[in-house]
Short mmCIF file of C-alpha atoms in Angstrom, two decimals:
data_model
loop_
_atom_site.label_atom_id
_atom_site.label_comp_id
_atom_site.label_asym_id
_atom_site.label_seq_id
_atom_site.Cartn_x
_atom_site.Cartn_y
_atom_site.Cartn_z
CA MET A 1 -45.60 25.37 -149.16
CA SER A 2 -48.54 25.05 -146.78
CA ARG A 3 -50.93 27.20 -148.84
CA LEU A 4 -50.61 24.80 -151.78
CA PHE A 5 -52.54 22.22 -149.78
CA GLU A 6 -55.50 24.47 -149.01
CA LYS A 7 -58.86 23.87 -150.65
CA VAL A 8 -59.98 26.38 -153.28
CA ARG A 9 -63.13 26.89 -155.36
CA ILE A 10 -62.80 27.18 -159.16
CA GLY A 11 -65.99 27.93 -161.06
CA ASN A 12 -68.60 25.68 -159.47
CA ILE A 13 -66.26 22.99 -158.13
CA ASP A 14 -64.11 22.67 -155.02
CA LEU A 15 -60.50 21.57 -155.41
CA LYS A 16 -58.74 19.70 -152.62
CA ASN A 17 -55.50 21.63 -153.15
CA ARG A 18 -54.04 24.48 -155.21
CA ILE A 19 -51.90 22.30 -157.48
CA GLY A 20 -52.96 21.71 -161.07
CA MET A 21 -51.66 19.29 -163.67
CA ALA A 22 -50.74 21.32 -166.74
CA PRO A 23 -51.89 20.07 -170.17
CA MET A 24 -49.23 17.94 -171.85
CA THR A 25 -49.42 16.21 -175.22
CA ARG A 26 -48.61 12.50 -174.78
CA SER A 27 -49.86 10.94 -178.08
CA ARG A 28 -51.33 7.75 -176.64
CA ALA A 29 -54.83 7.93 -178.16
CA LEU A 30 -56.10 5.34 -180.63
CA PRO A 31 -55.62 6.15 -184.34
CA ASP A 32 -59.18 7.54 -184.61
CA GLY A 33 -58.60 9.88 -181.68
CA THR A 34 -60.45 7.83 -179.07
CA PRO A 35 -58.83 7.95 -175.60
CA SER A 36 -57.52 4.51 -174.68
CA ASP A 37 -57.86 2.61 -171.40
CA LEU A 38 -54.20 3.48 -170.82
CA ILE A 39 -55.07 7.18 -170.89
CA ALA A 40 -57.74 6.60 -168.24
CA GLU A 41 -55.17 4.84 -166.05
CA TYR A 42 -52.64 7.66 -166.58
CA TYR A 43 -54.98 10.44 -165.46
CA GLY A 44 -56.47 8.35 -162.67
CA GLN A 45 -53.00 7.85 -161.20
CA ARG A 46 -52.55 11.64 -160.98
CA ALA A 47 -55.92 12.49 -159.45
CA THR A 48 -54.38 13.66 -156.15
CA VAL A 49 -53.72 17.09 -157.69
CA GLY A 50 -56.52 19.59 -157.23
CA LEU A 51 -57.24 19.94 -160.93
CA ILE A 52 -56.17 17.93 -163.97
CA ILE A 53 -56.16 19.81 -167.26
CA SER A 54 -56.04 17.24 -170.02
CA GLU A 55 -53.75 17.15 -173.00
CA GLY A 56 -54.82 19.21 -176.00
CA THR A 57 -57.90 17.59 -177.56
CA GLN A 58 -58.99 18.46 -181.10
CA PRO A 59 -62.56 19.64 -181.72
CA SER A 60 -62.54 18.49 -185.35
CA ASP A 61 -60.52 16.72 -188.04
CA ASP A 62 -58.97 20.05 -189.04
CA GLY A 63 -57.99 20.71 -185.43
CA GLN A 64 -55.52 17.82 -185.26
CA GLY A 65 -51.82 18.52 -185.62
CA TYR A 66 -50.01 15.48 -184.26
CA THR A 67 -50.43 11.72 -184.50
CA ASN A 68 -52.45 9.84 -181.87
CA THR A 69 -53.85 12.88 -180.11
CA PRO A 70 -57.37 12.58 -178.69
CA GLY A 71 -60.50 14.13 -180.15
CA ILE A 72 -63.82 15.10 -178.60
CA TYR A 73 -66.24 15.27 -181.54
CA THR A 74 -67.46 11.71 -182.21
CA GLU A 75 -69.47 9.20 -180.18
CA ASN A 76 -66.39 6.99 -179.82
CA HIS A 77 -64.43 9.96 -178.47
CA ILE A 78 -67.14 10.66 -175.90
CA LYS A 79 -67.20 7.01 -174.80
CA GLY A 80 -63.43 7.01 -174.43
CA TRP A 81 -63.41 10.21 -172.39
CA LYS A 82 -66.16 8.81 -170.14
CA LYS A 83 -63.69 6.14 -169.04
CA VAL A 84 -61.11 8.83 -168.29
CA THR A 85 -63.41 11.12 -166.31
CA SER A 86 -64.94 8.20 -164.42
CA LYS A 87 -61.50 6.99 -163.37
CA VAL A 88 -60.41 10.47 -162.25
CA HIS A 89 -63.63 11.02 -160.29
CA SER A 90 -63.42 7.59 -158.66
CA GLU A 91 -60.01 8.62 -157.34
CA GLY A 92 -61.41 11.88 -155.95
CA GLY A 93 -60.04 14.15 -158.68
CA ARG A 94 -61.36 16.86 -161.00
CA ILE A 95 -60.64 17.18 -164.71
CA PHE A 96 -61.10 19.83 -167.41
CA VAL A 97 -60.64 18.77 -171.04
CA GLN A 98 -58.45 21.18 -172.98
CA LEU A 99 -59.87 22.05 -176.41
CA MET A 100 -56.99 22.58 -178.83
CA HIS A 101 -57.32 23.52 -182.50
CA VAL A 102 -53.77 23.61 -183.87
CA GLY A 103 -54.53 25.74 -186.93
CA ARG A 104 -51.44 25.87 -189.14
CA VAL A 105 -49.32 23.68 -186.81
CA SER A 106 -50.14 20.50 -188.69
CA HIS A 107 -49.13 18.30 -191.58
CA PRO A 108 -51.37 16.34 -194.00
CA ASP A 109 -49.51 13.16 -193.00
CA ASN A 110 -50.80 13.54 -189.42
CA THR A 111 -54.52 14.10 -190.00
CA PRO A 112 -57.34 11.68 -190.88
CA HIS A 113 -58.35 13.57 -194.03
CA HIS A 114 -54.81 14.55 -195.18
CA ARG A 115 -56.00 18.05 -196.08
CA GLN A 116 -54.09 21.32 -196.04
CA ALA A 117 -54.15 22.97 -192.61
CA VAL A 118 -56.24 26.10 -191.96
CA ALA A 119 -55.18 29.37 -190.34
CA PRO A 120 -56.01 33.09 -190.11
CA SER A 121 -53.67 33.78 -193.05
CA ALA A 122 -51.79 31.65 -195.58
CA ILE A 123 -48.46 31.98 -193.79
CA ALA A 124 -46.27 28.99 -192.92
CA PRO A 125 -44.78 29.03 -189.40
CA GLY A 126 -41.27 28.23 -190.59
CA VAL A 127 -40.81 25.30 -188.23
CA GLU A 128 -40.81 21.52 -188.49
CA ILE A 129 -43.28 18.99 -187.14
CA PHE A 130 -42.90 15.32 -186.27
CA THR A 131 -44.60 12.84 -188.61
CA ALA A 132 -44.52 9.05 -188.97
CA GLU A 133 -41.71 9.57 -191.49
CA GLY A 134 -39.71 11.86 -189.21
CA MET A 135 -39.42 15.64 -188.99
CA LYS A 136 -40.89 17.64 -191.90
CA ASP A 137 -41.40 21.32 -192.68
CA ILE A 138 -44.91 22.52 -191.91
CA PRO A 139 -46.61 23.44 -195.21
CA THR A 140 -48.30 26.75 -195.91
CA PRO A 141 -51.87 26.68 -194.55
CA ARG A 142 -55.08 27.79 -196.25
CA GLU A 143 -56.67 31.04 -195.08
CA LEU A 144 -60.06 30.63 -193.44
CA SER A 145 -62.96 32.60 -194.86
CA GLU A 146 -65.17 34.54 -192.46
CA LEU A 147 -67.90 31.93 -192.93
CA GLU A 148 -65.44 29.15 -192.13
CA ILE A 149 -64.34 31.00 -188.98
CA LYS A 150 -67.94 30.79 -187.78
CA ASP A 151 -67.84 27.04 -188.47
CA VAL A 152 -64.68 26.64 -186.38
CA ILE A 153 -66.27 28.56 -183.51
CA ASN A 154 -69.19 26.15 -183.71
CA GLU A 155 -66.75 23.23 -183.57
CA PHE A 156 -65.48 24.55 -180.24
CA ARG A 157 -69.07 24.87 -179.03
CA LYS A 158 -69.94 21.28 -179.96
CA ALA A 159 -66.69 19.92 -178.53
CA ALA A 160 -67.39 21.65 -175.22
CA ARG A 161 -70.83 20.04 -175.08
CA SER A 162 -69.31 16.65 -175.90
CA ALA A 163 -66.75 17.04 -173.10
CA ILE A 164 -69.51 17.69 -170.57
CA GLU A 165 -71.46 14.71 -171.92
CA ALA A 166 -68.31 12.67 -171.34
CA GLY A 167 -68.31 13.67 -167.67
CA ALA A 168 -65.66 16.39 -167.65
CA ASP A 169 -65.95 19.05 -164.95
CA GLY A 170 -65.29 21.69 -167.59
CA VAL A 171 -63.15 22.65 -170.56
CA GLU A 172 -60.10 24.81 -171.06
CA ILE A 173 -59.90 26.73 -174.33
CA HIS A 174 -56.31 26.56 -175.59
CA GLY A 175 -55.28 30.03 -176.67
CA ALA A 176 -51.55 29.53 -176.18
CA ASN A 177 -48.42 27.83 -177.54
CA GLY A 178 -48.72 29.02 -181.14
CA TYR A 179 -51.97 27.24 -182.00
CA LEU A 180 -55.02 28.63 -183.79
CA ILE A 181 -56.23 31.19 -181.28
CA GLN A 182 -52.75 32.60 -180.75
CA GLN A 183 -52.29 32.64 -184.52
CA PHE A 184 -55.24 35.04 -184.69
CA LEU A 185 -53.70 37.14 -181.89
CA SER A 186 -50.23 37.42 -183.43
CA GLU A 187 -49.17 40.02 -185.96
CA ASN A 188 -46.86 37.73 -187.93
CA SER A 189 -49.47 35.00 -188.43
CA ASN A 190 -52.57 37.17 -188.92
CA HIS A 191 -52.43 39.57 -191.88
CA ARG A 192 -56.21 39.79 -192.28
CA GLN A 193 -57.86 43.11 -193.02
CA ASP A 194 -61.41 42.06 -192.15
CA ALA A 195 -63.18 41.91 -188.77
CA TYR A 196 -60.70 39.27 -187.51
CA GLY A 197 -57.45 41.14 -188.15
CA GLY A 198 -55.66 44.45 -188.25
CA THR A 199 -56.41 46.13 -184.93
CA ILE A 200 -56.03 44.76 -181.42
CA GLU A 201 -59.80 44.43 -181.28
CA GLY A 202 -59.88 42.58 -184.60
CA ARG A 203 -57.13 40.12 -183.72
CA SER A 204 -58.80 39.46 -180.34
CA ARG A 205 -62.24 38.85 -181.85
CA PHE A 206 -61.81 35.14 -182.57
CA ALA A 207 -60.71 34.30 -179.02
CA ILE A 208 -63.61 36.26 -177.54
CA GLU A 209 -66.19 34.70 -179.87
CA VAL A 210 -64.92 31.18 -179.11
CA ALA A 211 -65.17 31.87 -175.38
CA LYS A 212 -68.69 33.30 -175.74
CA ALA A 213 -69.81 30.26 -177.76
CA VAL A 214 -68.46 27.82 -175.18
CA VAL A 215 -70.00 29.79 -172.29
CA ASP A 216 -73.33 29.85 -174.10
CA GLU A 217 -73.16 26.07 -174.52
CA ILE A 218 -71.93 24.82 -171.13
CA GLY A 219 -71.85 27.81 -168.77
CA ALA A 220 -69.11 30.21 -167.67
CA GLU A 221 -68.50 28.24 -164.47
CA ARG A 222 -67.29 25.29 -166.57
CA THR A 223 -65.10 27.32 -168.94
CA GLY A 224 -61.43 28.22 -168.57
CA ILE A 225 -59.01 29.71 -171.08
CA ARG A 226 -55.22 29.59 -171.45
CA PHE A 227 -52.80 32.14 -172.91
CA SER A 228 -49.01 32.42 -173.24
CA PRO A 229 -48.38 36.18 -173.58
CA GLN A 230 -45.14 36.94 -175.44
CA GLY A 231 -44.65 33.24 -176.11
CA THR A 232 -42.87 32.39 -179.36
CA LEU A 233 -43.60 28.69 -179.84
CA GLN A 234 -44.40 27.46 -183.37
CA GLY A 235 -42.92 30.53 -185.06
CA ILE A 236 -45.24 33.04 -183.34
CA ASP A 237 -44.40 36.73 -182.97
CA GLU A 238 -47.25 38.68 -181.39
CA GLY A 239 -45.69 42.08 -182.08
CA GLU A 240 -44.56 45.02 -179.99
CA ASN A 241 -48.03 45.78 -178.61
CA SER A 242 -48.78 42.26 -177.43
CA LEU A 243 -49.18 43.06 -173.74
CA GLU A 244 -51.53 45.93 -174.58
CA MET A 245 -53.54 43.43 -176.63
CA TYR A 246 -53.69 40.96 -173.74
CA ARG A 247 -54.81 43.67 -171.32
CA TYR A 248 -57.69 44.44 -173.69
CA LEU A 249 -58.46 40.76 -174.31
CA ILE A 250 -58.41 39.79 -170.64
CA SER A 251 -60.60 42.77 -169.73
CA GLU A 252 -63.17 41.68 -172.32
CA LEU A 253 -63.09 38.04 -171.24
CA ASN A 254 -63.43 39.09 -167.61
CA LYS A 255 -66.97 40.24 -168.45
CA LEU A 256 -67.91 36.60 -169.16
CA ASN A 257 -67.16 35.42 -165.57
CA LEU A 258 -65.18 32.40 -166.74
CA ALA A 259 -64.13 29.79 -164.19
CA TYR A 260 -60.49 30.70 -164.62
CA LEU A 261 -57.71 32.23 -166.66
CA HIS A 262 -54.60 30.07 -167.07
CA LEU A 263 -51.39 31.95 -167.88
CA MET A 264 -48.15 30.48 -169.13
CA HIS A 265 -45.93 33.13 -167.53
CA PHE A 266 -42.47 34.07 -168.76
CA GLY A 267 -41.33 36.49 -166.08
CA ASN A 268 -42.84 39.94 -166.69
CA GLU A 269 -43.91 40.48 -163.09
CA GLN A 270 -45.61 43.83 -163.67
CA PHE A 271 -47.81 42.25 -166.33
CA LEU A 272 -48.80 39.48 -163.91
CA LYS A 273 -49.76 42.14 -161.36
CA ASP A 274 -51.80 43.91 -164.04
CA VAL A 275 -53.63 40.70 -164.87
CA ARG A 276 -54.42 40.13 -161.22
CA GLN A 277 -56.11 43.53 -161.18
CA LEU A 278 -57.95 43.03 -164.48
CA TRP A 279 -59.20 39.52 -163.75
CA ASP A 280 -61.88 38.94 -161.10
CA GLN A 281 -62.10 35.15 -161.23
CA SER A 282 -59.57 32.43 -160.43
CA LEU A 283 -56.09 32.75 -161.89
CA LEU A 284 -53.90 29.75 -162.68
CA VAL A 285 -50.20 30.36 -163.31
CA ASN A 286 -47.65 28.10 -164.96
CA ARG A 287 -43.98 29.13 -164.92
CA PRO A 288 -41.90 26.90 -167.22
CA GLY A 289 -38.70 25.82 -165.51
CA ARG A 290 -39.72 27.10 -162.08
CA PRO A 291 -37.47 25.67 -159.30
CA LEU A 292 -39.31 23.31 -156.99
CA ASP A 293 -38.54 25.41 -153.91
CA GLN A 294 -40.40 28.34 -155.54
CA LEU A 295 -43.49 26.35 -156.47
CA SER A 296 -45.75 28.09 -153.94
CA SER A 297 -44.47 31.64 -154.44
CA ASP A 298 -47.31 32.87 -156.66
CA VAL A 299 -49.94 31.49 -154.29
CA ASP A 300 -48.09 32.83 -151.23
CA ASN A 301 -47.91 36.30 -152.84
CA ASN A 302 -51.57 36.18 -153.96
CA PHE A 303 -50.61 36.37 -157.63
CA ALA A 304 -52.30 33.02 -158.34
CA ASP A 305 -55.05 30.84 -156.91
CA VAL A 306 -53.60 27.64 -158.40
CA VAL A 307 -50.16 26.77 -159.77
CA THR A 308 -49.92 24.25 -162.58
CA VAL A 309 -47.12 21.74 -162.94
CA GLY A 310 -46.04 19.82 -166.04
CA THR A 311 -43.24 17.25 -166.18
CA TRP A 312 -42.98 16.86 -162.41
CA VAL A 313 -46.54 15.48 -162.34
CA LEU A 314 -45.89 13.50 -165.53
CA ALA A 315 -43.05 11.63 -163.81
CA ASN A 316 -44.56 11.57 -160.32
CA PRO A 317 -48.15 10.32 -160.15
CA ASP A 318 -48.04 10.97 -156.38
CA PHE A 319 -46.48 14.43 -156.76
CA VAL A 320 -48.63 15.98 -154.03
CA GLU A 321 -47.59 13.36 -151.46
CA ARG A 322 -43.94 13.68 -152.44
CA ILE A 323 -43.75 17.44 -151.95
CA GLN A 324 -45.76 17.25 -148.73
CA SER A 325 -43.31 14.73 -147.29
CA GLY A 326 -40.15 16.12 -148.87
CA ALA A 327 -39.56 12.85 -150.73
CA PRO A 328 -37.30 12.76 -153.81
CA LEU A 329 -38.90 13.05 -157.26
CA ASN A 330 -38.70 10.64 -160.17
CA GLU A 331 -36.88 12.01 -163.22
CA PRO A 332 -38.91 12.13 -166.46
CA ASP A 333 -37.85 9.86 -169.31
CA LYS A 334 -37.50 12.28 -172.25
CA ASN A 335 -37.48 9.42 -174.77
CA THR A 336 -41.08 8.44 -173.97
CA LEU A 337 -42.74 11.84 -173.66
CA TYR A 338 -44.66 11.87 -176.94
CA ALA A 339 -45.23 8.29 -178.03
CA GLY A 340 -45.30 4.68 -176.94
CA GLY A 341 -47.25 2.55 -174.49
CA LYS A 342 -47.15 2.31 -170.72
CA GLU A 343 -43.37 2.82 -170.56
CA GLY A 344 -42.70 6.36 -169.39
CA TYR A 345 -46.45 6.85 -169.06
CA THR A 346 -48.16 4.73 -166.41
CA ASP A 347 -45.13 2.87 -165.03
CA TYR A 348 -43.51 5.68 -163.01
CA PRO A 349 -43.12 4.37 -159.44
CA PHE A 350 -45.17 5.56 -156.49
CA LEU A 351 -43.67 6.06 -153.04
CA LYS A 352 -45.92 3.29 -151.77
#
């Protein structure tokens, strides 16, 4: 795995290794969305990876889907994130804040304003969501007007600026996992017949306009974007021509010279090769369920510049040291993944 420990440049920053911490919802923010001191400790513990990508962070009230997730659109949010970024930087790490608007993947019980969720079309995902009262069906969302779409794009812009004010090295636009951007990309969640639907170009428009707005606000070198091609989370079905759509979308985004593209990859190796040809900047690859002994394969084969890791880093704050030395890994506590305090969060043991 020697290449994993090489330095690499992403955007305008140098990473000390080619291992990234994948974004993972942990639901430890304060009720108003402000990151807590515990969150700062959590990320600071894991600053030995080359790049931390934070948990999904809502750019607005409407962007929230789950309880106790962080925001990045108020002064309190910015102050809270400053503690996080300062802690990570003091430990020699780098951090991008992931901007996540959940769209229809929400419930009025989970948001500060208790309003109906918004989406490209008024189509319920057909899945449940966790609330304070237990699992509930996700209600049908309200379709965004074209004017409201422009407002949401501006929310991403302002959130990106707030993240930089809070000391983040950059932001990652979340276009994966069934949330708002992927809802625009997918045939079964986007039935629009205006400029933001119908054709591949129409369904891709929202993602491209969000990326352009963020680049205009904070610079391409501080902007990454994440996709999960052919992913089906949250009731998503992108349709038979999804890979053709992503080839178009990635080609268009490549013109913006973003810091990186982050792919959640599900095993279509030819598509990954195609992306490597289409994309001129850094490529981050996350393979869910990848065996530990294959962790470096995409870097070794020049399919990726950085590999991102989820639960292994969650349960092993010193993950880099452990794989360098061949030490055993802590097992994640599945009961504490999405709620609670320090248990299963900041109390995982270090080797030393």
